[in-house]
XYZ file of C-alpha atoms in Angstrom:
612
model
C 84.724 -63.142 -63.810
C 83.321 -61.401 -66.831
C 85.926 -59.797 -69.085
C 85.210 -57.226 -71.786
C 87.341 -58.088 -74.783
C 89.088 -55.131 -76.406
C 87.742 -54.139 -79.790
C 90.071 -53.711 -82.693
C 87.682 -51.291 -84.394
C 86.676 -48.191 -82.569
C 83.648 -47.550 -84.771
C 80.665 -49.713 -85.504
C 77.600 -49.337 -87.655
C 74.224 -48.674 -85.977
C 71.570 -49.132 -84.960
C 72.876 -50.697 -81.780
C 71.046 -53.288 -79.693
C 71.154 -53.083 -75.906
C 69.096 -55.582 -73.910
C 68.939 -53.620 -70.653
C 66.763 -56.080 -68.737
C 68.945 -59.051 -69.622
C 72.221 -57.247 -68.807
C 71.062 -55.920 -65.446
C 69.380 -59.189 -64.447
C 72.475 -61.287 -65.201
C 74.801 -58.862 -63.445
C 72.622 -58.549 -60.361
C 72.143 -62.301 -59.991
C 75.807 -63.115 -60.577
C 77.347 -60.471 -58.325
C 75.649 -60.366 -54.971
C 71.985 -59.502 -55.272
C 70.850 -63.087 -54.744
C 71.996 -62.583 -51.127
C 71.283 -58.834 -50.980
C 75.014 -57.980 -51.107
C 74.693 -54.513 -52.620
C 78.270 -53.550 -51.749
C 79.617 -56.420 -53.822
C 77.387 -55.451 -56.745
C 78.560 -51.805 -56.552
C 82.173 -52.947 -56.560
C 81.484 -55.096 -59.658
C 79.886 -52.137 -61.472
C 82.967 -49.981 -60.700
C 85.385 -52.588 -62.045
C 83.252 -53.196 -65.120
C 83.083 -49.473 -65.906
C 86.884 -49.236 -65.655
C 87.313 -52.151 -68.085
C 84.832 -50.721 -70.595
C 86.399 -47.254 -70.515
C 89.860 -48.747 -70.973
C 88.604 -50.863 -73.860
C 87.073 -47.837 -75.576
C 89.988 -45.559 -74.798
C 87.542 -43.274 -73.059
C 89.313 -42.788 -69.728
C 89.379 -39.370 -68.066
C 92.565 -39.575 -66.029
C 93.231 -39.251 -62.312
C 94.080 -36.417 -59.991
C 95.196 -33.228 -61.730
C 95.023 -34.876 -65.139
C 91.294 -35.568 -64.743
C 89.269 -34.421 -67.745
C 85.493 -34.762 -67.755
C 84.425 -36.523 -70.945
C 80.628 -36.670 -71.097
C 78.958 -39.186 -73.382
C 76.832 -37.554 -76.072
C 74.888 -38.958 -78.981
C 77.648 -37.888 -81.402
C 80.304 -39.635 -79.324
C 78.465 -42.986 -79.361
C 80.170 -45.016 -82.076
C 79.909 -48.367 -80.282
C 77.331 -50.038 -78.085
C 79.864 -50.134 -75.219
C 79.285 -46.413 -74.719
C 75.698 -47.270 -73.787
C 77.051 -49.841 -71.315
C 78.953 -47.038 -69.580
C 75.787 -45.045 -68.898
C 73.853 -48.144 -67.893
C 76.377 -49.356 -65.323
C 76.930 -45.847 -63.978
C 73.210 -45.824 -63.181
C 73.443 -49.345 -61.751
C 76.430 -48.383 -59.583
C 74.596 -45.387 -58.139
C 71.458 -47.466 -57.539
C 73.476 -50.232 -55.859
C 75.182 -47.668 -53.618
C 71.769 -46.271 -52.600
C 70.490 -49.751 -51.779
C 73.644 -50.460 -49.764
C 73.072 -47.326 -47.644
C 69.448 -48.309 -47.137
C 70.384 -51.863 -46.124
C 72.945 -50.678 -43.576
C 70.519 -48.228 -41.944
C 67.022 -49.633 -42.348
C 65.208 -46.849 -40.548
C 67.363 -44.078 -42.053
C 67.060 -42.073 -38.855
C 70.283 -40.201 -39.569
C 69.446 -37.174 -41.794
C 72.907 -37.300 -43.394
C 72.489 -40.935 -44.435
C 68.998 -40.235 -45.670
C 70.286 -37.327 -47.756
C 73.131 -39.468 -49.066
C 70.659 -42.249 -49.962
C 68.375 -39.910 -51.921
C 71.376 -38.293 -53.619
C 72.549 -41.660 -54.945
C 69.037 -42.404 -56.244
C 68.899 -39.040 -58.011
C 72.281 -39.746 -59.588
C 71.037 -43.136 -60.833
C 67.957 -41.445 -62.324
C 70.207 -38.815 -63.978
C 72.363 -41.448 -65.729
C 69.226 -43.363 -66.743
C 67.768 -40.198 -68.308
C 71.012 -39.628 -70.232
C 70.778 -43.203 -71.508
C 67.169 -42.612 -72.525
C 68.003 -39.403 -74.405
C 70.790 -41.097 -76.400
C 68.572 -44.123 -77.107
C 65.586 -42.044 -78.200
C 64.100 -42.589 -81.626
C 65.255 -39.125 -82.790
C 68.949 -40.010 -82.607
C 68.611 -43.224 -84.609
C 71.430 -44.849 -82.660
C 69.492 -47.900 -81.419
C 66.594 -50.069 -82.524
C 63.009 -49.564 -81.358
C 63.102 -52.189 -78.615
C 66.258 -50.734 -77.067
C 64.701 -47.248 -77.102
C 61.586 -48.503 -75.299
C 63.666 -50.542 -72.857
C 65.730 -47.474 -71.979
C 62.572 -45.401 -71.575
C 61.105 -47.940 -69.139
C 64.397 -48.116 -67.202
C 64.557 -44.325 -66.873
C 60.898 -44.156 -65.777
C 61.552 -46.833 -63.154
C 64.586 -45.002 -61.689
C 62.698 -41.680 -61.647
C 59.807 -43.461 -59.952
C 62.114 -44.626 -57.156
C 63.298 -41.037 -56.566
C 59.737 -39.665 -56.494
C 58.621 -42.543 -54.272
C 61.246 -41.723 -51.629
C 60.252 -38.039 -51.844
C 56.621 -39.109 -51.187
C 55.403 -37.515 -54.399
C 52.823 -40.237 -54.842
C 51.021 -39.002 -57.954
C 54.195 -38.402 -59.972
C 55.701 -41.693 -58.787
C 52.505 -43.512 -59.738
C 52.677 -42.101 -63.263
C 56.317 -43.135 -63.681
C 55.758 -46.657 -62.343
C 52.646 -47.085 -64.487
C 54.500 -45.937 -67.603
C 57.337 -48.413 -66.937
C 54.905 -51.253 -66.320
C 52.928 -50.466 -69.482
C 56.111 -50.600 -71.573
C 57.212 -53.912 -70.025
C 53.728 -55.335 -70.526
C 53.846 -54.582 -74.252
C 57.478 -55.616 -74.645
C 56.596 -59.056 -73.246
C 54.541 -59.631 -76.401
C 57.420 -58.778 -78.744
C 60.456 -60.845 -77.910
C 61.882 -64.218 -77.076
C 60.489 -66.355 -74.237
C 63.462 -65.292 -72.073
C 62.707 -61.608 -72.687
C 59.037 -62.248 -71.935
C 59.951 -63.834 -68.582
C 62.206 -60.886 -67.714
C 59.430 -58.401 -68.528
C 56.961 -60.248 -66.311
C 59.511 -60.346 -63.468
C 60.020 -56.571 -63.806
C 56.249 -56.048 -63.717
C 56.009 -58.113 -60.530
C 58.606 -55.845 -58.880
C 56.768 -52.681 -59.935
C 53.258 -53.754 -58.827
C 53.774 -53.294 -55.032
C 55.030 -49.738 -55.600
C 51.979 -48.932 -57.723
C 49.628 -50.301 -55.056
C 51.339 -48.349 -52.289
C 51.165 -45.090 -54.277
C 47.471 -45.684 -54.964
C 46.857 -46.475 -51.305
C 48.621 -43.269 -50.249
C 46.430 -41.324 -52.675
C 43.313 -43.168 -51.395
C 42.533 -44.169 -54.947
C 42.101 -47.288 -57.038
C 44.266 -50.216 -55.962
C 43.714 -52.372 -59.067
C 47.036 -52.355 -60.939
C 45.526 -53.017 -64.362
C 43.076 -50.153 -63.940
C 45.829 -47.788 -62.761
C 48.044 -48.621 -65.734
C 45.108 -48.090 -68.099
C 44.344 -44.714 -66.512
C 48.001 -43.704 -66.800
C 48.089 -44.765 -70.444
C 45.126 -42.502 -71.158
C 47.048 -39.409 -70.067
C 48.387 -36.860 -72.509
C 51.640 -37.764 -74.243
C 51.277 -41.542 -73.862
C 49.752 -41.981 -77.330
C 53.187 -41.508 -78.951
C 54.630 -44.163 -76.645
C 51.807 -46.563 -77.462
C 52.347 -46.039 -81.186
C 56.038 -46.843 -80.785
C 55.204 -49.991 -78.856
C 52.660 -51.124 -81.439
C 55.208 -50.439 -84.175
C 57.753 -52.585 -82.348
C 55.224 -55.397 -81.884
C 54.416 -55.272 -85.603
C 58.107 -55.459 -86.535
C 58.695 -58.361 -84.173
C 55.630 -60.160 -85.462
C 56.808 -59.793 -89.050
C 60.205 -61.181 -88.078
C 58.537 -64.150 -86.378
C 56.249 -64.665 -89.373
C 59.284 -65.224 -91.583
C 60.236 -68.154 -89.342
C 56.654 -69.427 -89.103
C 56.528 -71.967 -91.904
C 53.598 -74.087 -90.696
C 50.947 -74.516 -88.018
C 49.600 -77.659 -86.347
C 45.894 -78.325 -85.932
C 44.082 -81.585 -85.146
C 47.309 -83.584 -85.572
C 47.833 -82.064 -89.028
C 50.673 -79.825 -90.199
C 49.481 -76.969 -92.401
C 52.217 -75.107 -94.361
C 52.068 -71.305 -94.618
C 53.500 -69.913 -97.846
C 51.867 -66.479 -97.676
C 53.853 -64.043 -95.501
C 50.910 -61.688 -94.855
C 48.696 -64.625 -93.887
C 51.373 -65.937 -91.502
C 51.686 -62.489 -89.907
C 47.910 -62.246 -89.441
C 47.710 -65.724 -87.870
C 50.607 -64.883 -85.557
C 48.864 -61.666 -84.474
C 45.702 -63.618 -83.672
C 47.653 -66.215 -81.689
C 49.429 -63.466 -79.712
C 46.053 -61.882 -78.870
C 44.729 -65.274 -77.776
C 47.825 -65.856 -75.608
C 47.299 -62.474 -73.975
C 43.679 -63.465 -73.307
C 44.803 -66.636 -71.529
C 46.835 -64.513 -69.099
C 43.695 -62.665 -67.934
C 42.317 -65.505 -65.809
C 42.154 -63.308 -62.684
C 40.796 -60.208 -64.454
C 37.218 -58.961 -64.545
C 34.712 -59.936 -67.220
C 34.866 -56.486 -68.787
C 38.615 -56.797 -69.382
C 38.160 -60.311 -70.787
C 35.336 -59.226 -73.100
C 37.487 -56.384 -74.399
C 40.332 -58.804 -75.115
C 37.884 -61.251 -76.751
C 36.943 -58.486 -79.182
C 40.621 -58.022 -80.054
C 41.046 -61.752 -80.664
C 37.964 -61.923 -82.884
C 39.121 -58.871 -84.800
C 42.552 -60.465 -85.354
C 41.018 -63.705 -86.656
C 38.657 -61.705 -88.893
C 41.708 -59.983 -90.372
C 43.353 -63.369 -90.926
C 40.162 -64.570 -92.609
C 40.397 -61.685 -95.090
C 43.955 -62.676 -95.978
C 43.095 -66.348 -96.446
C 40.069 -65.458 -98.594
C 42.301 -63.319 -100.793
C 44.859 -66.139 -100.989
C 42.138 -68.599 -102.027
C 40.983 -66.269 -104.800
C 44.547 -65.887 -106.091
C 45.012 -69.652 -105.922
C 41.773 -70.228 -107.855
C 42.889 -67.812 -110.599
C 46.271 -69.535 -110.842
C 44.679 -73.007 -110.882
C 42.314 -71.949 -113.688
C 45.276 -71.165 -115.889
C 47.480 -74.163 -115.077
C 46.407 -77.327 -113.241
C 48.741 -79.890 -111.701
C 48.848 -82.339 -108.828
C 50.972 -79.891 -106.837
C 48.483 -77.073 -107.316
C 45.643 -79.297 -106.126
C 47.616 -80.147 -102.989
C 48.304 -76.462 -102.346
C 44.591 -75.668 -102.736
C 43.647 -78.422 -100.277
C 46.189 -77.181 -97.728
C 44.986 -73.602 -98.137
C 41.397 -74.743 -97.581
C 42.489 -76.452 -94.366
C 44.160 -73.215 -93.223
C 40.882 -71.387 -93.950
C 39.012 -74.010 -91.909
C 41.479 -73.559 -89.035
C 40.986 -69.765 -89.047
C 37.181 -70.009 -89.174
C 37.184 -72.699 -86.498
C 39.381 -70.581 -84.193
C 37.188 -67.525 -84.761
C 33.977 -69.430 -83.952
C 35.599 -71.164 -80.971
C 36.554 -67.835 -79.379
C 33.104 -66.430 -80.217
C 31.578 -69.377 -78.305
C 33.835 -68.737 -75.307
C 32.866 -65.060 -75.350
C 29.145 -65.856 -75.411
C 29.562 -68.378 -72.597
C 31.389 -65.790 -70.472
C 28.559 -63.340 -71.141
C 25.956 -65.995 -70.292
C 27.712 -66.851 -67.027
C 27.716 -63.216 -65.981
C 24.003 -62.821 -66.854
C 23.169 -65.966 -64.881
C 25.055 -64.688 -61.814
C 23.135 -61.432 -62.069
C 19.767 -63.214 -62.306
C 20.516 -65.634 -59.472
C 21.587 -62.826 -57.147
C 25.271 -63.766 -57.209
C 28.136 -61.335 -57.688
C 28.508 -60.311 -61.330
C 31.779 -58.852 -62.609
C 30.139 -56.806 -65.364
C 28.119 -53.652 -64.802
C 24.765 -53.876 -66.584
C 23.082 -50.618 -67.539
C 19.703 -52.310 -68.014
C 17.694 -54.966 -66.222
C 18.708 -58.388 -67.461
C 16.140 -61.121 -67.910
C 16.180 -64.778 -68.795
C 15.477 -63.773 -72.386
C 19.010 -62.311 -72.498
C 20.373 -65.644 -71.332
C 18.395 -67.465 -74.031
C 19.845 -65.083 -76.634
C 23.412 -65.789 -75.469
C 22.914 -69.577 -75.725
C 21.192 -69.134 -79.076
C 24.359 -67.434 -80.345
C 26.400 -70.380 -79.049
C 24.119 -72.813 -80.922
C 24.490 -70.781 -84.119
C 28.288 -70.785 -83.798
C 28.366 -74.561 -83.266
C 26.086 -75.057 -86.272
C 28.515 -72.978 -88.345
C 31.418 -75.141 -87.109
C 29.529 -78.259 -88.176
C 29.320 -76.937 -91.727
C 33.073 -76.306 -92.091
C 34.637 -78.652 -94.687
C 37.471 -79.817 -92.448
C 35.084 -80.597 -89.583
C 32.767 -82.696 -91.754
C 35.716 -84.846 -92.841
C 36.903 -85.350 -89.235
C 34.450 -87.898 -87.816
C 35.618 -87.609 -84.207
C 35.460 -83.821 -84.204
C 32.073 -83.928 -85.917
C 30.712 -86.263 -83.205
C 32.124 -83.999 -80.466
C 30.514 -80.925 -82.022
C 27.193 -82.790 -82.319
C 27.220 -83.698 -78.611
C 28.177 -80.165 -77.628
C 25.420 -78.784 -79.869
C 22.837 -80.967 -78.123
C 24.295 -79.897 -74.767
C 23.851 -76.186 -75.413
C 20.471 -76.753 -77.050
C 19.455 -78.374 -73.776
C 20.611 -75.331 -71.809
C 18.815 -73.044 -74.229
C 15.589 -74.985 -73.678
C 16.207 -74.937 -69.933
C 16.430 -71.149 -69.758
C 13.574 -70.733 -72.255
C 11.366 -72.827 -69.980
C 12.562 -70.821 -66.978
C 11.544 -67.616 -68.765
C 8.078 -69.132 -69.430
C 7.722 -70.117 -65.781
C 8.587 -66.568 -64.673
C 5.645 -65.422 -66.830
C 3.341 -68.048 -65.158
C 3.014 -69.972 -68.412
C 3.560 -73.313 -66.753
C 2.187 -75.534 -69.506
C 4.620 -74.158 -72.080
C 7.451 -74.326 -69.523
C 6.692 -77.974 -68.758
C 6.735 -78.844 -72.468
C 10.073 -77.084 -73.057
C 11.578 -78.798 -69.990
C 10.562 -82.093 -71.582
C 12.433 -81.081 -74.729
C 15.544 -80.241 -72.660
C 15.315 -83.641 -70.966
C 15.148 -85.268 -74.399
C 18.400 -83.557 -75.387
C 20.050 -84.779 -72.171
C 18.931 -88.346 -72.961
C 20.403 -88.100 -76.473
C 23.725 -86.844 -75.083
C 23.905 -89.697 -72.568
C 23.284 -92.249 -75.284
C 26.073 -90.692 -77.373
C 28.679 -90.464 -74.592
C 29.490 -94.151 -74.784
C 29.994 -94.052 -78.543
C 32.248 -90.948 -78.590
C 35.870 -91.250 -77.489
C 37.286 -88.512 -75.283
C 39.681 -86.329 -77.284
C 42.934 -85.010 -75.854
C 43.121 -82.091 -78.284
C 43.316 -78.682 -76.548
C 40.464 -77.244 -78.646
C 38.104 -80.226 -78.481
C 34.391 -80.133 -77.575
C 34.036 -82.798 -74.881
C 30.898 -83.117 -72.740
C 31.906 -84.526 -69.365
C 29.787 -86.708 -67.114
C 29.762 -84.022 -64.406
C 28.393 -81.407 -66.830
C 25.663 -83.754 -67.996
C 24.671 -84.692 -64.434
C 24.445 -81.024 -63.491
C 22.140 -80.313 -66.419
C 19.911 -83.340 -65.695
C 19.657 -82.410 -62.011
C 18.653 -78.814 -62.752
C 16.102 -79.889 -65.357
C 14.454 -82.324 -62.924
C 14.373 -79.741 -60.148
C 12.867 -76.947 -62.248
C 10.391 -79.362 -63.822
C 9.044 -80.364 -60.415
C 8.777 -76.711 -59.413
C 6.755 -75.877 -62.527
C 4.504 -78.905 -61.979
C 3.835 -77.897 -58.381
C 3.217 -74.261 -59.351
C 0.640 -75.341 -61.938
C -1.296 -77.359 -59.338
C -1.197 -74.513 -56.853
C -2.569 -72.043 -59.373
C -5.240 -74.356 -60.765
C -6.424 -75.308 -57.270
C -7.546 -71.728 -56.543
C -9.959 -70.967 -59.403
C -12.012 -68.303 -57.644
C -13.148 -70.653 -54.916
C -12.159 -70.028 -51.308
C -11.276 -72.645 -48.747
C -14.466 -71.957 -46.793
C -16.569 -72.665 -49.889
C -14.735 -75.903 -50.462
C -15.236 -77.000 -46.852
C -18.938 -76.146 -47.076
C -19.382 -78.092 -50.291
C -17.561 -81.106 -48.914
C -19.913 -83.995 -48.056
C -19.141 -86.697 -45.557
C -20.464 -89.449 -47.809
C -18.064 -88.680 -50.644
C -15.782 -91.602 -51.312
C -12.995 -91.183 -53.813
C -12.363 -94.859 -54.230
C -11.317 -94.466 -57.846
C -7.933 -92.887 -56.954
C -5.882 -93.475 -53.775
C -5.313 -90.487 -51.544
C -2.005 -88.605 -51.875
C -0.992 -89.510 -48.315
C -1.061 -93.197 -49.267
C 1.400 -92.825 -52.158
C 4.075 -90.439 -50.918
C 6.885 -92.505 -52.429
C 5.601 -92.043 -55.981
C 4.890 -88.875 -57.980
C 1.197 -89.059 -59.044
C 0.020 -87.963 -62.473
C -3.036 -86.358 -60.867
C -4.037 -85.484 -57.315
C -7.737 -84.950 -58.017
C -10.483 -87.571 -57.929
C -12.764 -88.532 -60.777
C -15.904 -87.892 -58.762
C -14.877 -84.316 -57.983
C -12.011 -83.085 -60.271
C -11.826 -79.680 -58.582
C -10.972 -80.974 -55.111
C -7.443 -82.319 -54.515
C -7.645 -85.817 -53.092
C -5.117 -85.483 -50.272
C -6.670 -87.689 -47.546
C -9.806 -89.812 -47.112
C -12.433 -87.881 -45.140
C -14.129 -89.196 -43.140
C -11.506 -91.860 -42.587
C -12.519 -95.348 -43.713
C -12.651 -98.224 -41.292
C -9.618 -100.429 -41.416
C -9.096 -103.868 -39.936
C -6.364 -104.044 -37.366
C -4.616 -107.236 -36.203
C -5.769 -108.424 -32.720
C -5.591 -111.646 -30.651
C -8.564 -111.945 -28.222
C -7.837 -113.431 -24.748
C -10.202 -114.493 -21.965
C -9.226 -113.354 -18.488
C -11.799 -114.681 -15.913
C -10.053 -113.210 -12.890
C -13.124 -112.308 -10.851
C -14.624 -115.812 -11.075
C -12.652 -117.143 -8.094
C -13.939 -114.348 -5.855
C -17.651 -114.797 -6.593
C -19.971 -116.888 -4.411
C -23.033 -118.488 -5.995
C -26.035 -120.200 -4.322
C -25.380 -123.524 -5.946
C -27.913 -125.430 -3.866
C -30.716 -123.091 -4.803
C -29.783 -123.255 -8.450
C -29.679 -127.051 -8.286
C -33.148 -127.237 -6.743
C -34.546 -124.899 -9.397
C -32.868 -127.004 -12.077
C -34.258 -130.232 -10.586
C -30.902 -131.761 -9.843
C -30.460 -133.784 -6.696
C -27.547 -133.127 -4.375
C -26.002 -136.590 -4.940
C -25.817 -136.233 -8.716
C -24.441 -132.708 -8.344
C -21.559 -133.989 -6.179
C -20.740 -136.614 -8.772
C -20.531 -134.039 -11.531
C -18.408 -131.729 -9.355
C -15.883 -134.502 -8.874
C -15.362 -134.774 -12.635
C -14.512 -131.180 -13.388
C -11.462 -132.296 -15.397
C -8.209 -130.722 -16.382
C -9.681 -127.593 -18.088
C -11.833 -126.928 -15.058
C -8.810 -127.042 -12.803
C -7.056 -124.502 -15.065
C -9.873 -121.970 -14.750
C -10.081 -122.492 -11.007
C -13.463 -124.219 -10.951
C -14.390 -126.369 -7.950
């Protein structure tokens, strides 16, 4: 059981810190809400309020001696006073949830009225907490003020939701979610997890409100629309101010960064803050895996802007270091200069790496648009393959810039990886350049550029065996699957261009009837075999030397070919024929006696053929 220790001092110096999400989450999980026991949680809130009031000496008596003692900003001299308002709101909310759990349908009007009354009371206490924690009073820090504002907006959203005031509820829920989204970037990992859990609980309410209004159901879009409303700019400025303060506090603890198995110390506070801001923007980008391309491109711009700001700071630090080294030189100063140059290389490398990822995302969306697939970006103009070539040309330029960085040149493995990746994207650039030529019916140029792309693929394959696969998260590895995909597409498009060239060059103003009329039966294209005889091989030419304009598809007229045959003699009718042997013998001058002698010696072969 949690016990509030009595304080010896009744006053404490501000500003106070109240982690509302952490307090409510721990209390709810420890006292019943894991099993939806709202009555137990309400009982805990009542006991905890009694202990806090007794500790503060802020009790109001019982019965006739009851004296209402409201909590005002002037009366708050300890953070426990804020706990009173918080757990009064939690007790009312828990009571409302208990009524709802006991009567799911809320068919009884009295119970329904009681349920809504408890929710309104919870929202009232939450608004009192927000007013005391506002920035005007100066009682709490910025994060506590924003946390209280989100909590009050959430409780008010529940009240408006039950009253079916969908538009107002949507605005309250969106405001609470926007605050939690920004607070997740400025806090500890535990606070970040709590903010994301709160956002997950709010999202279904936002979707239901949007559905009831027959509007947009995308949560991110709804929150963005709500943030654009009047009065939210002050809130956004407060959030950005809090993020800046938190980032500066983290930068004081950020003493070094790790890159390519190297530890780079950071001695400049402004440089550390700028690098931390860029890393936070990149982390926020990694959480947008399910978002549209437009949202990702917008976040890419923020990341590139953050790294550009860090580049300004490191350039300034290098100039200051050069001025200091010109006055006094030592071994320590040379080491500091080398480490600062490595930090500059890391910043430039990260900037170019994210620029490459942005161009690849843009190229993927253009390709989907050209191939008739679903694109997640709305294009105001007709895209062509020239736009795709431009995107890959930007990627090649960024990789060339990475190759020239001092730290990359010294790292042989990284330099080899960048070289392979450069050849890879040069191959894709040639591929789409050739595709653009083929769309313009310039097949000769397309065929030549496809050959160049195939050359790049061959160079990459020869270099794969010599380059070890890196396990670094920001490495440039070309996988076997990626290379096979590129080779397959190059071969396919190359065959298409080759076939298209033959089809176009076989119809040079001459109709099929004219070709049939001009065809002679005595033409023999013996110099080249017909295409039908060599279907398993791809011929370099399908025309004959005797008539280059006519494709040599088949031999016409067909040439005579020897076929295998085994001749047999079947003398079946011989046994059924009757000959005048005597007359033949007289005409031949053979006597009857000699003829009988010869008939008796017919032999074995004569017996086979049935001769008598």
